[in-house]
mmCIF file of C-alpha atoms in Angstrom:
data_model
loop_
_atom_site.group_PDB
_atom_site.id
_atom_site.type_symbol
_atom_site.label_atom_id
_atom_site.label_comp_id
_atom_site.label_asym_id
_atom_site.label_seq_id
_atom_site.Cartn_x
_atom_site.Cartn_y
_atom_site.Cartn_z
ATOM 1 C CA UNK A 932 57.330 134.200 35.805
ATOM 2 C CA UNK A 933 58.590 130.969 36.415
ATOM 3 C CA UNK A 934 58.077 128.937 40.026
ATOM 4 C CA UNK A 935 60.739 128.510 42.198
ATOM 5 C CA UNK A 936 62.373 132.177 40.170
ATOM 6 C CA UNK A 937 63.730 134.283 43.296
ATOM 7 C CA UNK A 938 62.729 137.878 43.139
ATOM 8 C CA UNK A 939 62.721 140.886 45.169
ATOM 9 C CA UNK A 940 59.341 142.753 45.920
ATOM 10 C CA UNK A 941 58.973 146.131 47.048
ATOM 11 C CA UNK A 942 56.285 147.417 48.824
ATOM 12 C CA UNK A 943 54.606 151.212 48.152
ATOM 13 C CA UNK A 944 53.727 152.432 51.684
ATOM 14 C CA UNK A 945 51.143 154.886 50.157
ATOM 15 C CA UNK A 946 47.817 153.253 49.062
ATOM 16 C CA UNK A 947 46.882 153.157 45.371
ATOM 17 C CA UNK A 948 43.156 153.157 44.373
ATOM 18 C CA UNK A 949 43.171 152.838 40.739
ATOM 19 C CA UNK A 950 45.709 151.176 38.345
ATOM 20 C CA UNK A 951 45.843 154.684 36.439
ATOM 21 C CA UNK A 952 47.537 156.393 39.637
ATOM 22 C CA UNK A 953 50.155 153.228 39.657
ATOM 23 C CA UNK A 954 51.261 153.680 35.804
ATOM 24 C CA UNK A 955 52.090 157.165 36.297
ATOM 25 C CA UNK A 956 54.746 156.661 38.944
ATOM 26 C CA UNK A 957 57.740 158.355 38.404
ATOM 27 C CA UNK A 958 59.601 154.746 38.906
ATOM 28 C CA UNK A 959 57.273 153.078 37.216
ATOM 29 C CA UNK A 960 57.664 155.249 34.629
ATOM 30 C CA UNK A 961 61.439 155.432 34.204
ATOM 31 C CA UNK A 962 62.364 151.866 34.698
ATOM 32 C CA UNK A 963 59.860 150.584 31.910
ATOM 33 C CA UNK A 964 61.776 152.836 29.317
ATOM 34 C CA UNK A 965 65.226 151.210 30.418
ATOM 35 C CA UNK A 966 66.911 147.929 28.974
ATOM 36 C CA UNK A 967 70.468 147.681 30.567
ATOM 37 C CA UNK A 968 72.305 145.228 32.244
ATOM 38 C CA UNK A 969 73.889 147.633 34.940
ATOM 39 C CA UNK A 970 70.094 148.680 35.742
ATOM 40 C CA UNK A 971 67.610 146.911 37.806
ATOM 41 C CA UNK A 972 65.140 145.045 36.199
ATOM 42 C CA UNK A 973 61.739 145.922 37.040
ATOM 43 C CA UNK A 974 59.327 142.342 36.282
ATOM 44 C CA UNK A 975 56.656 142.940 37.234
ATOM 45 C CA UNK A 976 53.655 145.589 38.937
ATOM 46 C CA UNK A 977 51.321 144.257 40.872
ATOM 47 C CA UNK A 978 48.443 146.065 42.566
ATOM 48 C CA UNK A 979 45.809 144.210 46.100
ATOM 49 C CA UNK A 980 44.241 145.622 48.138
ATOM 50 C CA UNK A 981 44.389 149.229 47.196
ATOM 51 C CA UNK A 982 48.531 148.168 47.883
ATOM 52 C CA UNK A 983 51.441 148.718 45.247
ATOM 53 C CA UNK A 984 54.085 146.138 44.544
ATOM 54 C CA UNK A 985 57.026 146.219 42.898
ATOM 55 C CA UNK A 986 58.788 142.704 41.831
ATOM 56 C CA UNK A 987 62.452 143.211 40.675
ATOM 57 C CA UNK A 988 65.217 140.422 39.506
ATOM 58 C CA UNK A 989 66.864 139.261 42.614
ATOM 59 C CA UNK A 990 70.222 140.682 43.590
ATOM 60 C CA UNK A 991 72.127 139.406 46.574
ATOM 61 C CA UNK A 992 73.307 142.400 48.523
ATOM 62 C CA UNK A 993 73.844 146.519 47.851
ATOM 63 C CA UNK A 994 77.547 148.094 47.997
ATOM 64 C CA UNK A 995 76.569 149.364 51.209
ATOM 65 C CA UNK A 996 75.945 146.096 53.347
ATOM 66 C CA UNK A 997 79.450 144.776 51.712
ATOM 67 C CA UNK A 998 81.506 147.856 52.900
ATOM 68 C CA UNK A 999 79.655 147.891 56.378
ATOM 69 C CA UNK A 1000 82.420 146.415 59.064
ATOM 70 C CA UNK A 1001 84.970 145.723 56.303
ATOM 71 C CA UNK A 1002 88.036 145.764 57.279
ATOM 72 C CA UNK A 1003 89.983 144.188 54.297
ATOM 73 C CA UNK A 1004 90.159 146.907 51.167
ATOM 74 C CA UNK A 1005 88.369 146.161 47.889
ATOM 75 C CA UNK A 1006 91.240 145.235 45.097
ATOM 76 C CA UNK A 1007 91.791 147.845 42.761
ATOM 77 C CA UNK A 1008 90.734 145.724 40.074
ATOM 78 C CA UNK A 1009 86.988 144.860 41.697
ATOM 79 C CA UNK A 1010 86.827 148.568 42.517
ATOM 80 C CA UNK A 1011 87.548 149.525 38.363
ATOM 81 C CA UNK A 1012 84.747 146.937 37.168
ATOM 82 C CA UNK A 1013 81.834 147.974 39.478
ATOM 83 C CA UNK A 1014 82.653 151.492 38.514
ATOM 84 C CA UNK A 1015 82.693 150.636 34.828
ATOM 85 C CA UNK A 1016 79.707 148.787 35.182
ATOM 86 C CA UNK A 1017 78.091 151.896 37.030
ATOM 87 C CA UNK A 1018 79.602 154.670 34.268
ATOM 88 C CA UNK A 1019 77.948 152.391 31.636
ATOM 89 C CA UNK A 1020 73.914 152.087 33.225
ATOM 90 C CA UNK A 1021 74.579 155.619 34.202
ATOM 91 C CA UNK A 1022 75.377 156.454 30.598
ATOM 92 C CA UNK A 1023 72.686 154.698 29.190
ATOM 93 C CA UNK A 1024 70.103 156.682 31.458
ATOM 94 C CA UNK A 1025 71.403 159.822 30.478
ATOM 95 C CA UNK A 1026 71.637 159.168 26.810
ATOM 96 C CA UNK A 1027 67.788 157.808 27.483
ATOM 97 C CA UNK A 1028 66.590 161.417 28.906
ATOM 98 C CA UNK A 1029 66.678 160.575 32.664
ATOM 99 C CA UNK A 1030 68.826 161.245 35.909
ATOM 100 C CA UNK A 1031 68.786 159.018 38.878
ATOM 101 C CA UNK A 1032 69.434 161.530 41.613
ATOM 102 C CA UNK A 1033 69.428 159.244 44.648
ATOM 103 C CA UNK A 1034 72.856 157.473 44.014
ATOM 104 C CA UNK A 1035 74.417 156.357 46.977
ATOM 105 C CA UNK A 1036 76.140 152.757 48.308
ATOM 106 C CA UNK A 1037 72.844 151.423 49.075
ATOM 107 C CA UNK A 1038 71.346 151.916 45.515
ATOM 108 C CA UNK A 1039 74.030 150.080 43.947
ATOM 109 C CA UNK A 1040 73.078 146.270 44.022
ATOM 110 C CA UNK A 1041 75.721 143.319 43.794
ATOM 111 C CA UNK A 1042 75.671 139.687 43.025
ATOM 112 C CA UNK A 1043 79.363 138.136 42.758
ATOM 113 C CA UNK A 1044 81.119 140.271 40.463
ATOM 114 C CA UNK A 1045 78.058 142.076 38.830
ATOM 115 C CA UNK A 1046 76.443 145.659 40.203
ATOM 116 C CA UNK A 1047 73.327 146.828 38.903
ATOM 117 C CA UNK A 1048 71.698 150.918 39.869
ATOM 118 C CA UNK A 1049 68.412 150.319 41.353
ATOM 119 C CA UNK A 1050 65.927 152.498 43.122
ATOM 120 C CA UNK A 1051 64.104 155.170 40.683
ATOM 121 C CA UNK A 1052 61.666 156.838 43.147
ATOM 122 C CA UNK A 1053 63.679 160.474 42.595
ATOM 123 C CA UNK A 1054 64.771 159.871 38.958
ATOM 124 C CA UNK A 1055 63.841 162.507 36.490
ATOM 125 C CA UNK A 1056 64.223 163.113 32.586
ATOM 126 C CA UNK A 1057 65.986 165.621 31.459
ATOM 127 C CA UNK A 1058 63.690 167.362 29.300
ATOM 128 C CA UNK A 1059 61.328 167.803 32.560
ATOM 129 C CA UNK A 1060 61.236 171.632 33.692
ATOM 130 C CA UNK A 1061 63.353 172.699 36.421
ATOM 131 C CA UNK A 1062 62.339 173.860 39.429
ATOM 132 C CA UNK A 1063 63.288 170.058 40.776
ATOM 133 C CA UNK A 1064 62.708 169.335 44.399
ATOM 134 C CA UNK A 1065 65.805 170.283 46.821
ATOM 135 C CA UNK A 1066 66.164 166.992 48.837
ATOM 136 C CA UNK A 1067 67.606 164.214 46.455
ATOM 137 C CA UNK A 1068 70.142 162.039 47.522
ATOM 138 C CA UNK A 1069 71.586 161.292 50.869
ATOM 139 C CA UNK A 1070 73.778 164.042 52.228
ATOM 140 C CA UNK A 1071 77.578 162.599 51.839
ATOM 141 C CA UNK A 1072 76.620 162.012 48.042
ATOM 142 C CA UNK A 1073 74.854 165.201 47.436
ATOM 143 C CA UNK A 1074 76.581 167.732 44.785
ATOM 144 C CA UNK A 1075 77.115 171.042 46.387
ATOM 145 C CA UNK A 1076 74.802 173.004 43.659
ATOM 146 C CA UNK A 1077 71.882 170.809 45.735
ATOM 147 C CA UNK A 1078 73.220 171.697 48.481
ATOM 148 C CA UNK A 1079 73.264 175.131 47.359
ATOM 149 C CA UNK A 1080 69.488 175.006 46.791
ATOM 150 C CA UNK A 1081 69.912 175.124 43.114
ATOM 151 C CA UNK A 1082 66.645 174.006 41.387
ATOM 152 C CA UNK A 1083 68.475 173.734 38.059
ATOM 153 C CA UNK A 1084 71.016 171.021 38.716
ATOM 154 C CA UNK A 1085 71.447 168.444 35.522
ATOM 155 C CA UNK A 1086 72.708 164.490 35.538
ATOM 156 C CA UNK A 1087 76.037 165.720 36.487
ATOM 157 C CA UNK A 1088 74.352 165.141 40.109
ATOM 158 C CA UNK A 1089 74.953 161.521 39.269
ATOM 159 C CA UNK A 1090 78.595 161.819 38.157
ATOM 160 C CA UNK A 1091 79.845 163.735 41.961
ATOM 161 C CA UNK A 1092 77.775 160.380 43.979
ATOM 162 C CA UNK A 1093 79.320 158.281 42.094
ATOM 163 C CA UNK A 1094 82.862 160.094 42.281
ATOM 164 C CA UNK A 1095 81.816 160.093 45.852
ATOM 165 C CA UNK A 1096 80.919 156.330 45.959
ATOM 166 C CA UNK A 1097 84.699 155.464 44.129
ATOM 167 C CA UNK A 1098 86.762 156.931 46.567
ATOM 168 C CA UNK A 1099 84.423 155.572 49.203
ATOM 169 C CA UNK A 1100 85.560 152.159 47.536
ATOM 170 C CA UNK A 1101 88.990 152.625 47.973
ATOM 171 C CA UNK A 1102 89.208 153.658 51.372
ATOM 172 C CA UNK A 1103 86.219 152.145 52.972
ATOM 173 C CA UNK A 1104 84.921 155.905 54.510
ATOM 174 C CA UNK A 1105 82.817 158.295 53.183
ATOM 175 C CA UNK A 1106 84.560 161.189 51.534
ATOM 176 C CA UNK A 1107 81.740 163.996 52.615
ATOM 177 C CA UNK A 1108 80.750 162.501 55.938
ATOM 178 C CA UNK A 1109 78.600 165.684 56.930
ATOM 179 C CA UNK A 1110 76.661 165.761 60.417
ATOM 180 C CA UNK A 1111 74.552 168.592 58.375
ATOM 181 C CA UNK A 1112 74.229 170.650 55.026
ATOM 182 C CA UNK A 1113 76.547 173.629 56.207
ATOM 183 C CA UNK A 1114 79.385 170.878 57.655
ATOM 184 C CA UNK A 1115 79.079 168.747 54.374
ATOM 185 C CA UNK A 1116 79.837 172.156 52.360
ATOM 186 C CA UNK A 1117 82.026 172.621 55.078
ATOM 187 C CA UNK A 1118 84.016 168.704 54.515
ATOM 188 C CA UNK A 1119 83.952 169.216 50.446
ATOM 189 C CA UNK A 1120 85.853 172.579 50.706
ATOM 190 C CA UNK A 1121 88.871 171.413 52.449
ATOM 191 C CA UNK A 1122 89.132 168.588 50.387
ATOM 192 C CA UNK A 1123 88.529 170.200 47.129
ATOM 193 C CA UNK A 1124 89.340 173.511 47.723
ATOM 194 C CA UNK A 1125 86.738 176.820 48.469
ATOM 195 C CA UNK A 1126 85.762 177.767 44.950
ATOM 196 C CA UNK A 1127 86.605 181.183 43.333
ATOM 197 C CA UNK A 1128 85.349 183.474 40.583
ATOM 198 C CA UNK A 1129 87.444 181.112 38.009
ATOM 199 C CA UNK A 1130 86.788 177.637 39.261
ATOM 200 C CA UNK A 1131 82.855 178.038 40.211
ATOM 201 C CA UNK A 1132 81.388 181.089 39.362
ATOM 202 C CA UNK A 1133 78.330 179.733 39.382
ATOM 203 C CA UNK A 1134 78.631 178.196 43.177
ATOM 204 C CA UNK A 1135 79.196 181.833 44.139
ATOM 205 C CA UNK A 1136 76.307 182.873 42.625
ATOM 206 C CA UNK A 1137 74.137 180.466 44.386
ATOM 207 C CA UNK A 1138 76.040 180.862 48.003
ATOM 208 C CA UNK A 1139 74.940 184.659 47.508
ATOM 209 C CA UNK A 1140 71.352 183.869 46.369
ATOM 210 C CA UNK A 1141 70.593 182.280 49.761
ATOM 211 C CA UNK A 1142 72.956 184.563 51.601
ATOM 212 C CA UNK A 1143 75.636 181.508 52.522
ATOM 213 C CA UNK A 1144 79.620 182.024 53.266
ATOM 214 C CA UNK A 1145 82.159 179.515 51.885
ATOM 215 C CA UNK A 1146 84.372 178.311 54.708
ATOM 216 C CA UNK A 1147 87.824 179.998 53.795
ATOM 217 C CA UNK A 1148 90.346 177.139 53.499
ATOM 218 C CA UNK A 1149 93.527 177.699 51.965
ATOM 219 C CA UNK A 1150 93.087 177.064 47.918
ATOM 220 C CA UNK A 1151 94.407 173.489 46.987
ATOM 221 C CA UNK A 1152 97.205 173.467 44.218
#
């Protein structure tokens, strides 16, 4: 790496005692077997002292820190090419084998007009055997199968944070703003509607598996 080259470094909290334990990171593991522009580069993994480091390319801010205060909306125009540029790294993961899981403002990374997906710690392939761990994701971007306690959830996970994140864009505050699981089920239902036998059988299934009552809003047309 060049002198003078501005990177990021992360920092593992937990402490590492042999290289073999760092290779087999999840992160690690995911973000060596991805070459995309609209994903995070990962440089470089360096090991001291028993501690982990992680050196990524440099990025100047994430989508969070530029909506925080905002008052001015995002033009319609910026808000279609970080989304494209999202859709596309998100593509490429999925086409790859993995899911990112964690997507949320803060994950996304800007620099003038270009975002990049970042953070890997929860990302998992595909072909990895369900049961997957419950929490992923921060609440307001969660899909309501997690939220459901469904250990069989797939990459569409990614696609309702990021549908989450986009209207987020447009109006500067969060969609799902829930204080807790039941009031975030609670905030998706009367925007999208309580779900029914035809439009999510499947949520029904789950909301009786764990004994849990859908709100009863009046259906959306």
């Amino acid at each position: 790496m060049p002198l003078g080259f501005k990177v990021a470094i992360k920092k593992m909290k937990k402490k590492y005692y042999s290289w073999e334990e760092c290779v087999t990171l999840r992160e690690v593991k995911s973000l060596r077997r991805m070459n995309h522009p609209n994903i995070v580069k990962l440089k470089e993994v360096i090991r001291e002292n028993d501690i982990l480091y992680f050196v990524f390319e440099y990025m100047e801010c994430n989508l969070y820190q530029l909506m925080k205060d905002r008052e001015k909306l995002f033009s319609e125009v910026n808000i279609r090419n970080w989304c494209f540029q999202v859709f596309q790294g998100l593509a490429y993961m999925h086409q790859r084998g993995y899911f990112h899981r964690d997507l949320k403002p803060e994950n996304l990374l800007v620099t003038k007009d270009i975002i990049k997906i970042a953070d890997f710690g929860l990302a998992r392939e595909i072909s990895s055997r369900p049961p997957y761990t419950e929490y992923v994701s921060t609440r307001w971007y969660r899909a309501p199968e997690v939220l459901l306690q469904s250990y069989l959830y797939t990459s569409k996970v990614d696609m309702w944070a990021m549908g989450a994140i986009m209207a987020e864009l447009f109006t500067l505050h969060p969609l799902f703003p829930g204080t807790s699981e039941a009031d975030e089920i609670y905030k998706i239902c009367s925007v999208v509607g309580t779900p029914t036998e035809n439009s999510w059988p499947d949520g029904l299934n789950l909301a009786r598996t764990i004994n849990y009552q859908f709100p009863q809003q009046v259906m959306l047309q």
